[in-house]
Tab-separated table of C-alpha atoms in Angstrom:
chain	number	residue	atom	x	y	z
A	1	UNK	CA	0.000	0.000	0.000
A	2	UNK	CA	1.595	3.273	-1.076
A	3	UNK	CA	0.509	6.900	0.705
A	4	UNK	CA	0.353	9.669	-2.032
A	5	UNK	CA	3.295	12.119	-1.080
A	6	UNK	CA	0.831	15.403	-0.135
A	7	UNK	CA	-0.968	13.059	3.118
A	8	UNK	CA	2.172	11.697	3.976
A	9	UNK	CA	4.149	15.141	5.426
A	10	UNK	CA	0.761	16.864	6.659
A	11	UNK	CA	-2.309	15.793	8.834
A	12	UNK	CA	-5.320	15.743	7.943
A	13	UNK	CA	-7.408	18.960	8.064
A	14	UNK	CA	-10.421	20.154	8.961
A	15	UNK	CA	-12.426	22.469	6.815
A	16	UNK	CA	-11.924	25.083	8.758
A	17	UNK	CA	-8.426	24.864	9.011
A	18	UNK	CA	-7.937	25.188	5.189
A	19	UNK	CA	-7.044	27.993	4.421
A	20	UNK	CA	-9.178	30.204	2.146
A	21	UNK	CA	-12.213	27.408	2.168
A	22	UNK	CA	-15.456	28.184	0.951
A	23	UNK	CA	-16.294	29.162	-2.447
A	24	UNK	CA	-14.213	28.048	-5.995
A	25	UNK	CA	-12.757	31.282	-6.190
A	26	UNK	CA	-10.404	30.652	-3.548
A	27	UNK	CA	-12.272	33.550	-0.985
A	28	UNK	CA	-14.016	32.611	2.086
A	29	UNK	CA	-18.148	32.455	2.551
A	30	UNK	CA	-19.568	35.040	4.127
A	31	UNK	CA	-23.113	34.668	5.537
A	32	UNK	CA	-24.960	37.187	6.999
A	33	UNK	CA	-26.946	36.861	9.966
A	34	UNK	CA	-29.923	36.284	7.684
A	35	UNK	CA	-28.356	32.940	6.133
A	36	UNK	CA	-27.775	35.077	2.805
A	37	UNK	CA	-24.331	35.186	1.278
A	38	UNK	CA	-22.222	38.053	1.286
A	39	UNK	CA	-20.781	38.586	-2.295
A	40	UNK	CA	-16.386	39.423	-1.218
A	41	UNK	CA	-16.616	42.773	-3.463
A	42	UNK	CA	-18.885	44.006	0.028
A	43	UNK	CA	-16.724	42.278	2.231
A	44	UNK	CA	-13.033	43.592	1.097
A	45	UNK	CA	-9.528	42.024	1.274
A	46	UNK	CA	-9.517	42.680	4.929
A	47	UNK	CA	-11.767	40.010	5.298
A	48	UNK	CA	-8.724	37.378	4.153
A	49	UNK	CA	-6.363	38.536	6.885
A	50	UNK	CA	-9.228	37.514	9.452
A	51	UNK	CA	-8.127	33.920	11.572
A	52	UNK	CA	-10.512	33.137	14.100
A	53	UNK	CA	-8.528	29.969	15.281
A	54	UNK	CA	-6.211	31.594	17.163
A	55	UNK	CA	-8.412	34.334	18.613
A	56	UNK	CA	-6.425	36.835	15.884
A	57	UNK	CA	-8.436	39.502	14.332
A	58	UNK	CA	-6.477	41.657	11.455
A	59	UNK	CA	-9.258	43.365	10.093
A	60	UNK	CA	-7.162	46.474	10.422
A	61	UNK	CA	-4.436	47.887	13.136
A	62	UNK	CA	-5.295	50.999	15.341
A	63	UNK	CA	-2.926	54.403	14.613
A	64	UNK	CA	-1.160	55.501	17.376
A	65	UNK	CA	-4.064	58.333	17.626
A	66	UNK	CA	-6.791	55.802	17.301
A	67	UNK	CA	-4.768	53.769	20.576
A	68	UNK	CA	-4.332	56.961	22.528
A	69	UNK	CA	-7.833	58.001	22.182
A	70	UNK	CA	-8.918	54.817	23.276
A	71	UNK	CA	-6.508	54.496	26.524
A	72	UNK	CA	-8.233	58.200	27.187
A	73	UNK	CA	-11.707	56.653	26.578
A	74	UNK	CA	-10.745	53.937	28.751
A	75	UNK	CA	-9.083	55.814	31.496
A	76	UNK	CA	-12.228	58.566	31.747
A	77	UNK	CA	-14.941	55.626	32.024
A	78	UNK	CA	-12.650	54.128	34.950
A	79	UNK	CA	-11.915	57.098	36.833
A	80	UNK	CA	-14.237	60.334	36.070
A	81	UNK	CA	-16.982	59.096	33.685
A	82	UNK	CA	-19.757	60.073	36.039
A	83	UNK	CA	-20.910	63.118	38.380
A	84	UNK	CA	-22.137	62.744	41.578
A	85	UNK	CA	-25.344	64.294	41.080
A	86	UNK	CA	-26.121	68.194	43.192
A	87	UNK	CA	-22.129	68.361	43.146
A	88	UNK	CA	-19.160	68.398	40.810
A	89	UNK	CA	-17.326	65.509	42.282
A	90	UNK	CA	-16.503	62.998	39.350
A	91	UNK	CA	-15.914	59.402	39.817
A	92	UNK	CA	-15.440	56.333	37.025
A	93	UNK	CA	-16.313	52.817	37.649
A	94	UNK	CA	-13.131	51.652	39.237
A	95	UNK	CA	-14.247	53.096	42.386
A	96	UNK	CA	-17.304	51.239	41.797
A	97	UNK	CA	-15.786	47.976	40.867
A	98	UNK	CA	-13.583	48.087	43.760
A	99	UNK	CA	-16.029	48.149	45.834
A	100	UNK	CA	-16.415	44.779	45.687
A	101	UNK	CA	-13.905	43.363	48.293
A	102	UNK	CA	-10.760	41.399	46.711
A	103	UNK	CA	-12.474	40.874	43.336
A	104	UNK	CA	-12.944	44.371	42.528
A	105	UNK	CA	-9.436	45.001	42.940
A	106	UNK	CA	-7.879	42.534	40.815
A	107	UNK	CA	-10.110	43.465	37.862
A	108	UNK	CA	-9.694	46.817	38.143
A	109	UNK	CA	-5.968	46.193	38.566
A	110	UNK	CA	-5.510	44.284	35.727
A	111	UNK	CA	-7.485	47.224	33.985
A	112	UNK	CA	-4.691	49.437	34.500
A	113	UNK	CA	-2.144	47.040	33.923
A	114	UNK	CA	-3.323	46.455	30.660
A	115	UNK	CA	-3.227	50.477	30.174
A	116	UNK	CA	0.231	50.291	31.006
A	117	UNK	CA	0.826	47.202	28.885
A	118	UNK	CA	-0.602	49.916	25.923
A	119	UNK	CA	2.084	52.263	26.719
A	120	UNK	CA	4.666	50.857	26.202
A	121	UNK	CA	3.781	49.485	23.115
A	122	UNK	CA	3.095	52.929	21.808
A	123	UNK	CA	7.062	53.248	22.997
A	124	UNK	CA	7.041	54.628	26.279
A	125	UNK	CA	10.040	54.497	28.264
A	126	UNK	CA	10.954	52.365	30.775
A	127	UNK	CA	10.967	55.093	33.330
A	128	UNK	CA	7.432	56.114	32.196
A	129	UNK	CA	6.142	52.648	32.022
A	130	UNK	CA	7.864	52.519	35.767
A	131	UNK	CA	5.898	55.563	37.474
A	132	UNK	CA	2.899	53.980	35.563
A	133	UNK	CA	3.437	50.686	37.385
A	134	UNK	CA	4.211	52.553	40.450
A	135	UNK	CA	0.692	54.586	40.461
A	136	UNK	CA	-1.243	51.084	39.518
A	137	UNK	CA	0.758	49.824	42.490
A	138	UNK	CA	-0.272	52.342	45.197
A	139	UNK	CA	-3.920	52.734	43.738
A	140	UNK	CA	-3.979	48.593	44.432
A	141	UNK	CA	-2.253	48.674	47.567
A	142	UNK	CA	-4.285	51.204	49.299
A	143	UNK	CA	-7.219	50.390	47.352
A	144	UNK	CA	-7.236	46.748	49.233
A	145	UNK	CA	-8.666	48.599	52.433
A	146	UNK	CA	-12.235	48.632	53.051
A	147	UNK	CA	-14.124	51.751	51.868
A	148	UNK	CA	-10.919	53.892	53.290
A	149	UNK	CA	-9.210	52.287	50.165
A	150	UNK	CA	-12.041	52.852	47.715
A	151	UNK	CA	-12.104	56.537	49.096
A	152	UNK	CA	-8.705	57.121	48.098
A	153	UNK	CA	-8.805	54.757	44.813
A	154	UNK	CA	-11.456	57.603	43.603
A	155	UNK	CA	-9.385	60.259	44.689
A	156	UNK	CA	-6.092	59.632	43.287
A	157	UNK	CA	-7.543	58.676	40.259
A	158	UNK	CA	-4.600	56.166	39.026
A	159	UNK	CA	-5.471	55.971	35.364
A	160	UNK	CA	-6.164	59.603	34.697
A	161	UNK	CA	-2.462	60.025	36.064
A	162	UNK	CA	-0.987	57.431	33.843
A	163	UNK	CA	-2.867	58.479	30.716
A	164	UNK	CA	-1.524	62.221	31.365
A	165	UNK	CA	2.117	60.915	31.795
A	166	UNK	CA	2.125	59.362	28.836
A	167	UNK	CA	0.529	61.850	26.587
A	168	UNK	CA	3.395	64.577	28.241
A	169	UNK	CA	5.718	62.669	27.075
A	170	UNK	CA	4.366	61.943	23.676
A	171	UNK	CA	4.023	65.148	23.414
A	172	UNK	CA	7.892	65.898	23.726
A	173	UNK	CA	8.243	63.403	21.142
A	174	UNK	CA	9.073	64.066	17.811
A	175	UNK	CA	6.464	62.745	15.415
């Protein structure tokens, strides 16, 4: 019995793991959520560089201006999306999420570690990405005290700080 010399150096694959399955023009199927298909002239190329099996999505990469609005977006909802209403005291929902005892804190920890994690792939320094890490530390820290902690997590406003860091010294950066 003789194996054909394209099965005998690669595995069997699924459907899905071929690439570029679907229709005889080598593009993938699209269906809408209707069941109807979705001719590829409406989709675009972007649609190729899509590969869901490894949780990869390439439909297009942020600017730098598109990531640093969204770390600003991100960093107002945490700490001064809302007004406490009859004064002008702003607070975001990490003081809300910390609330919850141990819980809240991780989450909104790894919330602002994952701010940080941003900066410095938009190139911040170490010694940025440092005081960063050193703010998220304290906010943490302190934060892990009951109410006294969430008092002072509102307050100090962690993300707000590290968001203004980093755009002062973007700023001083030549473009």
């Amino acid at each position: 019995m003789t194996i054909s010399s394209d099965h005998s150096h690669h595995p069997a694959r699924s459907h899905a793991d071929r690439p570029f399955a679907g229709t005889a023009s080598g593009h993938r199927r699209v269906i809408d959520q209707e069941g109807r298909d979705v001719s590829a002239a409406m989709v675009g190329p972007a649609f190729e560089q899509h590969d869901s099996r490894f949780g990869r999505n390439q439909f297009g990469h942020l600017t730098r201006q598109q990531r640093l609005a969204r770390l600003h977006t991100i960093a107002k909802l945490l700490d001064t999306a809302f007004i406490l209403p009859g004064t002008n005291f702003r607070y975001g929902i990490d003081g809300l999420i910390g609330l919850i005892p141990v819980v809240g804190d991780i989450v909104s920890t790894g919330i602002s570690l994952w701010l940080v994690r941003e900066a410095r792939a938009l190139g911040a320094p170490w010694h940025i990405t440092a005081r960063m890490l050193g703010n998220v530390a304290l906010d943490s820290m302190v934060g892990l005290v009951p109410l006294a902690g969430d008092v002072f997590d509102v307050m100090f406003r962690a993300n707000a700080r590290n968001i203004r860091m980093l755009q002062r010294w973007l700023d001083t950066q030549p473009r």
